[in-house]
Amino acid sequence: RKCTMAPDLLILAATSFEVSGFLERCRSVTEQTNRFGRQRYACRSGSMAVDILVTGIGCFNTVQALTAYLEVRSPGMIVQAGIAGIFRQNGMDIGGLAVADSERYLHSGVTDRGDRKENSPLPFDLIDGCTSTREGKYLLDPEFSDAFYRSLTSRAGASGVDIRKGRILTVSAITGTFEAADRIYALHAPLMEAMEGAAAAHTAQLYNMPVAEIRAGSNFVGERDKSKWDIDLALERLGWALATLLI
């Protein structure tokens, strides 16, 4: 049974530290922990009520957590948020922000024999009547995403923050080399790679909920030397980006 006290906004994040920068900007934050040890935060900004749901990492955790949430609450809109790997081929620097206009789950489709470099579509829809799901493709809410992108760019001013809108890939196996990243970029030209966005988009579409996605780049896809990552910068930029939703 749906709860009548639904928030205006639901923010999803795989880990609590990914929303730490946003929570520092909030007032009157309350916290609950579920049976899996994951948190749900609630706060208000003026008349806006916000829930922040920590889902756990990856597609399966995201689907479980979001489904359980949407069975009892109907937020006005959903934002998937987190840090991510940047495809260096697009020229974006670490600390850059990406607003997704589409999501693709890379590990969907049929692996053909022969020299095909990209999976063929599945012979069935993953969501009835939505043929793009055969290739793991999801369009995010265009009006919501466009408004979010415009808000970010207008407030960035002369800060030098690189903010772009484009495709984000969802993977279950992290891309571990620059050579593999080159092959993926040649096929899909994505901005970033993460592990939850397509799962959130799929679940939100089933519940007919508008969803957007924001990612802050902490590293380059294929770079496994963590001394070259800048997670702190990515978290700061992500917190700032999410805070614009409350203005």
PDB file of C-alpha atoms in Angstrom:
ATOM      1  CA  ARG A   1       0.000   0.000   0.000  1.00  0.00           C
ATOM      2  CA  LYS A   2       1.425   3.369  -1.012  1.00  0.00           C
ATOM      3  CA  CYS A   3       2.358   5.838   1.705  1.00  0.00           C
ATOM      4  CA  THR A   4       0.650   9.237   1.354  1.00  0.00           C
ATOM      5  CA  MET A   5       3.708  11.012   2.831  1.00  0.00           C
ATOM      6  CA  ALA A   6       5.747  10.708  -0.368  1.00  0.00           C
ATOM      7  CA  PRO A   7       8.771  12.973  -0.894  1.00  0.00           C
ATOM      8  CA  ASP A   8       9.152  15.433  -3.745  1.00  0.00           C
ATOM      9  CA  LEU A   9      12.532  13.952  -4.637  1.00  0.00           C
ATOM     10  CA  LEU A  10      14.267  10.604  -4.165  1.00  0.00           C
ATOM     11  CA  ILE A  11      18.054  10.502  -4.542  1.00  0.00           C
ATOM     12  CA  LEU A  12      19.630   7.081  -5.105  1.00  0.00           C
ATOM     13  CA  ALA A  13      23.266   6.332  -4.376  1.00  0.00           C
ATOM     14  CA  ALA A  14      25.179   3.079  -4.198  1.00  0.00           C
ATOM     15  CA  THR A  15      27.113   4.101  -1.073  1.00  0.00           C
ATOM     16  CA  SER A  16      26.579   6.537   1.776  1.00  0.00           C
ATOM     17  CA  PHE A  17      29.835   8.401   1.102  1.00  0.00           C
ATOM     18  CA  GLU A  18      28.561   9.353  -2.378  1.00  0.00           C
ATOM     19  CA  VAL A  19      25.816  11.467  -0.794  1.00  0.00           C
ATOM     20  CA  SER A  20      27.970  12.762   2.071  1.00  0.00           C
ATOM     21  CA  GLY A  21      28.620  16.095   0.337  1.00  0.00           C
ATOM     22  CA  PHE A  22      24.915  16.603  -0.248  1.00  0.00           C
ATOM     23  CA  LEU A  23      23.963  15.695   3.318  1.00  0.00           C
ATOM     24  CA  GLU A  24      26.435  18.261   4.653  1.00  0.00           C
ATOM     25  CA  ARG A  25      24.371  20.913   2.865  1.00  0.00           C
ATOM     26  CA  CYS A  26      21.050  19.691   4.304  1.00  0.00           C
ATOM     27  CA  ARG A  27      19.280  20.522   7.544  1.00  0.00           C
ATOM     28  CA  SER A  28      17.061  18.417   9.781  1.00  0.00           C
ATOM     29  CA  VAL A  29      18.407  15.129   8.469  1.00  0.00           C
ATOM     30  CA  THR A  30      16.963  11.919   9.900  1.00  0.00           C
ATOM     31  CA  GLU A  31      18.411   8.462   9.287  1.00  0.00           C
ATOM     32  CA  GLN A  32      17.055   4.910   9.264  1.00  0.00           C
ATOM     33  CA  THR A  33      18.943   1.665   8.671  1.00  0.00           C
ATOM     34  CA  ASN A  34      17.309  -1.353   7.051  1.00  0.00           C
ATOM     35  CA  ARG A  35      17.903  -5.040   7.694  1.00  0.00           C
ATOM     36  CA  PHE A  36      20.788  -5.053   5.207  1.00  0.00           C
ATOM     37  CA  GLY A  37      22.605  -2.266   7.032  1.00  0.00           C
ATOM     38  CA  ARG A  38      21.851   0.344   4.366  1.00  0.00           C
ATOM     39  CA  GLN A  39      20.641   3.818   5.120  1.00  0.00           C
ATOM     40  CA  ARG A  40      17.658   5.922   4.156  1.00  0.00           C
ATOM     41  CA  TYR A  41      17.936   9.601   4.971  1.00  0.00           C
ATOM     42  CA  ALA A  42      15.175  12.200   4.927  1.00  0.00           C
ATOM     43  CA  CYS A  43      15.508  15.968   4.942  1.00  0.00           C
ATOM     44  CA  ARG A  44      13.646  19.105   3.974  1.00  0.00           C
ATOM     45  CA  SER A  45      14.635  22.242   2.117  1.00  0.00           C
ATOM     46  CA  GLY A  46      11.916  24.849   2.425  1.00  0.00           C
ATOM     47  CA  SER A  47       8.777  23.139   1.205  1.00  0.00           C
ATOM     48  CA  MET A  48      10.677  20.312  -0.570  1.00  0.00           C
ATOM     49  CA  ALA A  49      10.854  16.900   1.078  1.00  0.00           C
ATOM     50  CA  VAL A  50      13.803  14.719   0.035  1.00  0.00           C
ATOM     51  CA  ASP A  51      14.580  11.049   0.643  1.00  0.00           C
ATOM     52  CA  ILE A  52      18.091   9.684   0.065  1.00  0.00           C
ATOM     53  CA  LEU A  53      18.271   5.919  -0.427  1.00  0.00           C
ATOM     54  CA  VAL A  54      21.558   4.017  -0.205  1.00  0.00           C
ATOM     55  CA  THR A  55      21.032   0.982  -2.435  1.00  0.00           C
ATOM     56  CA  GLY A  56      24.315  -0.901  -2.384  1.00  0.00           C
ATOM     57  CA  ILE A  57      26.624  -1.269  -5.373  1.00  0.00           C
ATOM     58  CA  GLY A  58      25.551  -2.694  -8.722  1.00  0.00           C
ATOM     59  CA  CYS A  59      22.409  -3.477 -10.690  1.00  0.00           C
ATOM     60  CA  PHE A  60      20.932  -6.180  -8.483  1.00  0.00           C
ATOM     61  CA  ASN A  61      21.178  -4.137  -5.289  1.00  0.00           C
ATOM     62  CA  THR A  62      19.744  -1.088  -7.037  1.00  0.00           C
ATOM     63  CA  VAL A  63      16.733  -2.968  -8.402  1.00  0.00           C
ATOM     64  CA  GLN A  64      15.975  -4.594  -5.031  1.00  0.00           C
ATOM     65  CA  ALA A  65      16.272  -1.373  -3.038  1.00  0.00           C
ATOM     66  CA  LEU A  66      14.347   0.823  -5.447  1.00  0.00           C
ATOM     67  CA  THR A  67      11.572  -1.726  -5.962  1.00  0.00           C
ATOM     68  CA  ALA A  68      11.071  -2.120  -2.211  1.00  0.00           C
ATOM     69  CA  TYR A  69      10.958   1.661  -1.848  1.00  0.00           C
ATOM     70  CA  LEU A  70       8.504   2.282  -4.715  1.00  0.00           C
ATOM     71  CA  GLU A  71       6.116  -0.334  -3.377  1.00  0.00           C
ATOM     72  CA  VAL A  72       5.378   1.972  -0.434  1.00  0.00           C
ATOM     73  CA  ARG A  73       6.271   5.488  -1.658  1.00  0.00           C
ATOM     74  CA  SER A  74       5.758   7.461  -4.861  1.00  0.00           C
ATOM     75  CA  PRO A  75       8.288  10.323  -5.051  1.00  0.00           C
ATOM     76  CA  GLY A  76       7.742  13.152  -7.480  1.00  0.00           C
ATOM     77  CA  MET A  77      11.022  12.391  -9.242  1.00  0.00           C
ATOM     78  CA  ILE A  78      14.111  10.211  -8.915  1.00  0.00           C
ATOM     79  CA  VAL A  79      17.790  11.070  -9.356  1.00  0.00           C
ATOM     80  CA  GLN A  80      20.443   8.377  -9.561  1.00  0.00           C
ATOM     81  CA  ALA A  81      23.687   9.899  -8.275  1.00  0.00           C
ATOM     82  CA  GLY A  82      27.254   8.767  -7.750  1.00  0.00           C
ATOM     83  CA  ILE A  83      30.865   8.928  -8.779  1.00  0.00           C
ATOM     84  CA  ALA A  84      32.027   7.215 -11.949  1.00  0.00           C
ATOM     85  CA  GLY A  85      34.859   6.554 -14.368  1.00  0.00           C
ATOM     86  CA  ILE A  86      35.345   9.016 -17.232  1.00  0.00           C
ATOM     87  CA  PHE A  87      36.132   7.839 -20.743  1.00  0.00           C
ATOM     88  CA  ARG A  88      39.244   9.945 -21.332  1.00  0.00           C
ATOM     89  CA  GLN A  89      38.600   9.863 -25.098  1.00  0.00           C
ATOM     90  CA  ASN A  90      35.872  12.524 -24.731  1.00  0.00           C
ATOM     91  CA  GLY A  91      38.310  15.052 -23.228  1.00  0.00           C
ATOM     92  CA  MET A  92      36.581  15.469 -19.870  1.00  0.00           C
ATOM     93  CA  ASP A  93      38.775  16.045 -16.839  1.00  0.00           C
ATOM     94  CA  ILE A  94      38.505  14.307 -13.476  1.00  0.00           C
ATOM     95  CA  GLY A  95      35.935  16.183 -11.415  1.00  0.00           C
ATOM     96  CA  GLY A  96      33.708  16.728 -14.430  1.00  0.00           C
ATOM     97  CA  LEU A  97      29.963  16.207 -14.176  1.00  0.00           C
ATOM     98  CA  ALA A  98      27.763  14.185 -16.519  1.00  0.00           C
ATOM     99  CA  VAL A  99      23.976  14.368 -16.751  1.00  0.00           C
ATOM    100  CA  ALA A 100      22.697  11.305 -18.565  1.00  0.00           C
ATOM    101  CA  ASP A 101      20.373  11.712 -21.507  1.00  0.00           C
ATOM    102  CA  SER A 102      20.441   7.929 -21.993  1.00  0.00           C
ATOM    103  CA  GLU A 103      21.675   4.800 -20.276  1.00  0.00           C
ATOM    104  CA  ARG A 104      22.908   1.549 -21.715  1.00  0.00           C
ATOM    105  CA  TYR A 105      23.508  -1.675 -19.880  1.00  0.00           C
ATOM    106  CA  LEU A 106      26.604  -2.931 -21.659  1.00  0.00           C
ATOM    107  CA  HIS A 107      26.124  -6.595 -20.774  1.00  0.00           C
ATOM    108  CA  SER A 108      22.787  -7.070 -22.509  1.00  0.00           C
ATOM    109  CA  GLY A 109      22.055  -8.693 -25.862  1.00  0.00           C
ATOM    110  CA  VAL A 110      23.356 -11.682 -27.783  1.00  0.00           C
ATOM    111  CA  THR A 111      27.071 -12.389 -28.238  1.00  0.00           C
ATOM    112  CA  ASP A 112      27.371 -13.456 -31.868  1.00  0.00           C
ATOM    113  CA  ARG A 113      30.039 -15.690 -33.259  1.00  0.00           C
ATOM    114  CA  GLY A 114      32.279 -14.145 -35.850  1.00  0.00           C
ATOM    115  CA  ASP A 115      33.860 -10.707 -35.834  1.00  0.00           C
ATOM    116  CA  ARG A 116      30.993  -8.616 -34.433  1.00  0.00           C
ATOM    117  CA  LYS A 117      32.292  -6.231 -31.783  1.00  0.00           C
ATOM    118  CA  GLU A 118      28.896  -5.334 -30.342  1.00  0.00           C
ATOM    119  CA  ASN A 119      26.149  -7.569 -29.005  1.00  0.00           C
ATOM    120  CA  SER A 120      23.057  -8.082 -31.140  1.00  0.00           C
ATOM    121  CA  PRO A 121      19.659  -7.253 -29.614  1.00  0.00           C
ATOM    122  CA  LEU A 122      17.874  -9.863 -27.550  1.00  0.00           C
ATOM    123  CA  PRO A 123      14.962 -11.572 -29.344  1.00  0.00           C
ATOM    124  CA  PHE A 124      12.516 -10.253 -26.709  1.00  0.00           C
ATOM    125  CA  ASP A 125      11.737  -7.032 -24.854  1.00  0.00           C
ATOM    126  CA  LEU A 126      12.962  -6.669 -21.275  1.00  0.00           C
ATOM    127  CA  ILE A 127      10.052  -4.254 -20.752  1.00  0.00           C
ATOM    128  CA  ASP A 128       6.971  -5.158 -22.782  1.00  0.00           C
ATOM    129  CA  GLY A 129       6.496  -2.821 -25.717  1.00  0.00           C
ATOM    130  CA  CYS A 130       9.892  -1.137 -25.298  1.00  0.00           C
ATOM    131  CA  THR A 131      12.124  -2.586 -28.002  1.00  0.00           C
ATOM    132  CA  SER A 132      15.168  -0.533 -26.978  1.00  0.00           C
ATOM    133  CA  THR A 133      15.454  -2.674 -23.848  1.00  0.00           C
ATOM    134  CA  ARG A 134      16.491  -5.578 -26.083  1.00  0.00           C
ATOM    135  CA  GLU A 135      19.829  -3.766 -26.309  1.00  0.00           C
ATOM    136  CA  GLY A 136      19.790  -2.549 -22.710  1.00  0.00           C
ATOM    137  CA  LYS A 137      19.015   1.019 -23.849  1.00  0.00           C
ATOM    138  CA  TYR A 138      16.993   3.451 -21.717  1.00  0.00           C
ATOM    139  CA  LEU A 139      16.089   7.084 -22.315  1.00  0.00           C
ATOM    140  CA  LEU A 140      15.930   9.155 -19.151  1.00  0.00           C
ATOM    141  CA  ASP A 141      13.199  11.724 -18.609  1.00  0.00           C
ATOM    142  CA  PRO A 142      14.149  14.446 -21.157  1.00  0.00           C
ATOM    143  CA  GLU A 143      12.350  17.365 -19.501  1.00  0.00           C
ATOM    144  CA  PHE A 144      13.750  16.603 -16.062  1.00  0.00           C
ATOM    145  CA  SER A 145      17.261  15.891 -17.368  1.00  0.00           C
ATOM    146  CA  ASP A 146      17.345  19.026 -19.539  1.00  0.00           C
ATOM    147  CA  ALA A 147      16.187  21.232 -16.669  1.00  0.00           C
ATOM    148  CA  PHE A 148      18.792  19.689 -14.351  1.00  0.00           C
ATOM    149  CA  TYR A 149      21.547  20.231 -16.915  1.00  0.00           C
ATOM    150  CA  ARG A 150      20.535  23.866 -17.524  1.00  0.00           C
ATOM    151  CA  SER A 151      20.421  24.525 -13.786  1.00  0.00           C
ATOM    152  CA  LEU A 152      23.928  23.131 -13.302  1.00  0.00           C
ATOM    153  CA  THR A 153      25.487  25.017 -16.217  1.00  0.00           C
ATOM    154  CA  SER A 154      23.851  28.307 -15.240  1.00  0.00           C
ATOM    155  CA  ARG A 155      25.180  28.044 -11.687  1.00  0.00           C
ATOM    156  CA  ALA A 156      28.652  26.842 -12.612  1.00  0.00           C
ATOM    157  CA  GLY A 157      29.577  30.261 -13.985  1.00  0.00           C
ATOM    158  CA  ALA A 158      33.316  30.730 -14.281  1.00  0.00           C
ATOM    159  CA  SER A 159      34.108  27.867 -11.887  1.00  0.00           C
ATOM    160  CA  GLY A 160      35.676  25.792 -14.630  1.00  0.00           C
ATOM    161  CA  VAL A 161      33.572  22.728 -13.830  1.00  0.00           C
ATOM    162  CA  ASP A 162      33.120  20.668 -16.999  1.00  0.00           C
ATOM    163  CA  ILE A 163      29.422  19.751 -17.213  1.00  0.00           C
ATOM    164  CA  ARG A 164      28.126  17.652 -20.078  1.00  0.00           C
ATOM    165  CA  LYS A 165      24.999  15.789 -21.081  1.00  0.00           C
ATOM    166  CA  GLY A 166      25.205  12.463 -22.874  1.00  0.00           C
ATOM    167  CA  ARG A 167      25.265   8.685 -22.615  1.00  0.00           C
ATOM    168  CA  ILE A 168      26.388   6.845 -19.503  1.00  0.00           C
ATOM    169  CA  LEU A 169      27.147   3.120 -19.595  1.00  0.00           C
ATOM    170  CA  THR A 170      26.164   0.694 -16.864  1.00  0.00           C
ATOM    171  CA  VAL A 171      28.452  -2.297 -16.424  1.00  0.00           C
ATOM    172  CA  SER A 172      28.602  -5.296 -14.149  1.00  0.00           C
ATOM    173  CA  ALA A 173      32.273  -5.940 -14.973  1.00  0.00           C
ATOM    174  CA  ILE A 174      34.448  -2.857 -14.510  1.00  0.00           C
ATOM    175  CA  THR A 175      36.557  -1.993 -17.549  1.00  0.00           C
ATOM    176  CA  GLY A 176      40.083  -2.769 -16.401  1.00  0.00           C
ATOM    177  CA  THR A 177      42.406  -1.528 -19.156  1.00  0.00           C
ATOM    178  CA  PHE A 178      42.764   1.496 -21.412  1.00  0.00           C
ATOM    179  CA  GLU A 179      42.696  -0.829 -24.433  1.00  0.00           C
ATOM    180  CA  ALA A 180      39.272  -2.164 -23.423  1.00  0.00           C
ATOM    181  CA  ALA A 181      38.073   1.397 -22.783  1.00  0.00           C
ATOM    182  CA  ASP A 182      39.188   2.385 -26.294  1.00  0.00           C
ATOM    183  CA  ARG A 183      37.121  -0.443 -27.808  1.00  0.00           C
ATOM    184  CA  ILE A 184      34.031   0.467 -25.795  1.00  0.00           C
ATOM    185  CA  TYR A 185      34.324   4.153 -26.614  1.00  0.00           C
ATOM    186  CA  ALA A 186      34.662   3.437 -30.323  1.00  0.00           C
ATOM    187  CA  LEU A 187      31.323   1.607 -30.225  1.00  0.00           C
ATOM    188  CA  HIS A 188      29.276   3.753 -27.826  1.00  0.00           C
ATOM    189  CA  ALA A 189      30.972   7.163 -27.334  1.00  0.00           C
ATOM    190  CA  PRO A 190      29.875   7.368 -23.675  1.00  0.00           C
ATOM    191  CA  LEU A 191      30.783  10.063 -21.182  1.00  0.00           C
ATOM    192  CA  MET A 192      31.205   7.773 -18.182  1.00  0.00           C
ATOM    193  CA  GLU A 193      30.919   4.225 -16.871  1.00  0.00           C
ATOM    194  CA  ALA A 194      29.138   3.257 -13.637  1.00  0.00           C
ATOM    195  CA  MET A 195      27.263   0.285 -12.189  1.00  0.00           C
ATOM    196  CA  GLU A 196      23.678   1.316 -11.313  1.00  0.00           C
ATOM    197  CA  GLY A 197      22.073   3.758 -13.758  1.00  0.00           C
ATOM    198  CA  ALA A 198      20.416   1.354 -16.188  1.00  0.00           C
ATOM    199  CA  ALA A 199      18.970  -0.627 -13.271  1.00  0.00           C
ATOM    200  CA  ALA A 200      17.411   2.517 -11.809  1.00  0.00           C
ATOM    201  CA  ALA A 201      16.095   3.563 -15.232  1.00  0.00           C
ATOM    202  CA  HIS A 202      14.591   0.114 -15.855  1.00  0.00           C
ATOM    203  CA  THR A 203      12.860  -0.008 -12.478  1.00  0.00           C
ATOM    204  CA  ALA A 204      11.612   3.571 -12.686  1.00  0.00           C
ATOM    205  CA  GLN A 205      10.157   2.894 -16.140  1.00  0.00           C
ATOM    206  CA  LEU A 206       8.207  -0.070 -14.792  1.00  0.00           C
ATOM    207  CA  TYR A 207       6.709   2.202 -12.125  1.00  0.00           C
ATOM    208  CA  ASN A 208       6.198   5.063 -14.613  1.00  0.00           C
ATOM    209  CA  MET A 209       8.431   7.377 -12.586  1.00  0.00           C
ATOM    210  CA  PRO A 210      10.574  10.219 -14.040  1.00  0.00           C
ATOM    211  CA  VAL A 211      14.278   9.626 -13.499  1.00  0.00           C
ATOM    212  CA  ALA A 212      17.484  11.581 -14.115  1.00  0.00           C
ATOM    213  CA  GLU A 213      21.113  10.701 -13.442  1.00  0.00           C
ATOM    214  CA  ILE A 214      24.127  12.743 -12.355  1.00  0.00           C
ATOM    215  CA  ARG A 215      27.681  11.422 -12.118  1.00  0.00           C
ATOM    216  CA  ALA A 216      30.936  13.029 -11.031  1.00  0.00           C
ATOM    217  CA  GLY A 217      34.123  11.612 -12.515  1.00  0.00           C
ATOM    218  CA  SER A 218      36.707  10.383 -10.009  1.00  0.00           C
ATOM    219  CA  ASN A 219      39.035   8.559 -12.426  1.00  0.00           C
ATOM    220  CA  PHE A 220      39.525   7.523 -16.019  1.00  0.00           C
ATOM    221  CA  VAL A 221      38.019   4.255 -17.201  1.00  0.00           C
ATOM    222  CA  GLY A 222      40.774   1.633 -17.344  1.00  0.00           C
ATOM    223  CA  GLU A 223      43.033   3.370 -14.805  1.00  0.00           C
ATOM    224  CA  ARG A 224      43.406   0.980 -11.861  1.00  0.00           C
ATOM    225  CA  ASP A 225      46.140   2.946 -10.064  1.00  0.00           C
ATOM    226  CA  LYS A 226      44.042   4.613  -7.364  1.00  0.00           C
ATOM    227  CA  SER A 227      46.781   7.112  -6.553  1.00  0.00           C
ATOM    228  CA  LYS A 228      45.710   8.807  -9.808  1.00  0.00           C
ATOM    229  CA  TRP A 229      42.051   9.019  -8.774  1.00  0.00           C
ATOM    230  CA  ASP A 230      40.494  12.050  -7.064  1.00  0.00           C
ATOM    231  CA  ILE A 231      37.482  10.771  -5.157  1.00  0.00           C
ATOM    232  CA  ASP A 232      37.379  13.792  -2.833  1.00  0.00           C
ATOM    233  CA  LEU A 233      37.018  16.208  -5.745  1.00  0.00           C
ATOM    234  CA  ALA A 234      34.324  14.058  -7.324  1.00  0.00           C
ATOM    235  CA  LEU A 235      32.366  13.914  -4.056  1.00  0.00           C
ATOM    236  CA  GLU A 236      32.584  17.677  -3.596  1.00  0.00           C
ATOM    237  CA  ARG A 237      31.337  18.304  -7.147  1.00  0.00           C
ATOM    238  CA  LEU A 238      28.562  15.741  -6.746  1.00  0.00           C
ATOM    239  CA  GLY A 239      27.392  17.315  -3.486  1.00  0.00           C
ATOM    240  CA  TRP A 240      27.286  20.715  -5.141  1.00  0.00           C
ATOM    241  CA  ALA A 241      25.369  19.342  -8.138  1.00  0.00           C
ATOM    242  CA  LEU A 242      22.737  17.659  -5.996  1.00  0.00           C
ATOM    243  CA  ALA A 243      22.318  20.775  -3.873  1.00  0.00           C
ATOM    244  CA  THR A 244      21.164  22.685  -6.980  1.00  0.00           C
ATOM    245  CA  LEU A 245      18.045  20.510  -6.958  1.00  0.00           C
ATOM    246  CA  LEU A 246      16.995  22.214  -3.717  1.00  0.00           C
ATOM    247  CA  ILE A 247      17.330  25.787  -5.005  1.00  0.00           C
TER     248      ILE A 247
END
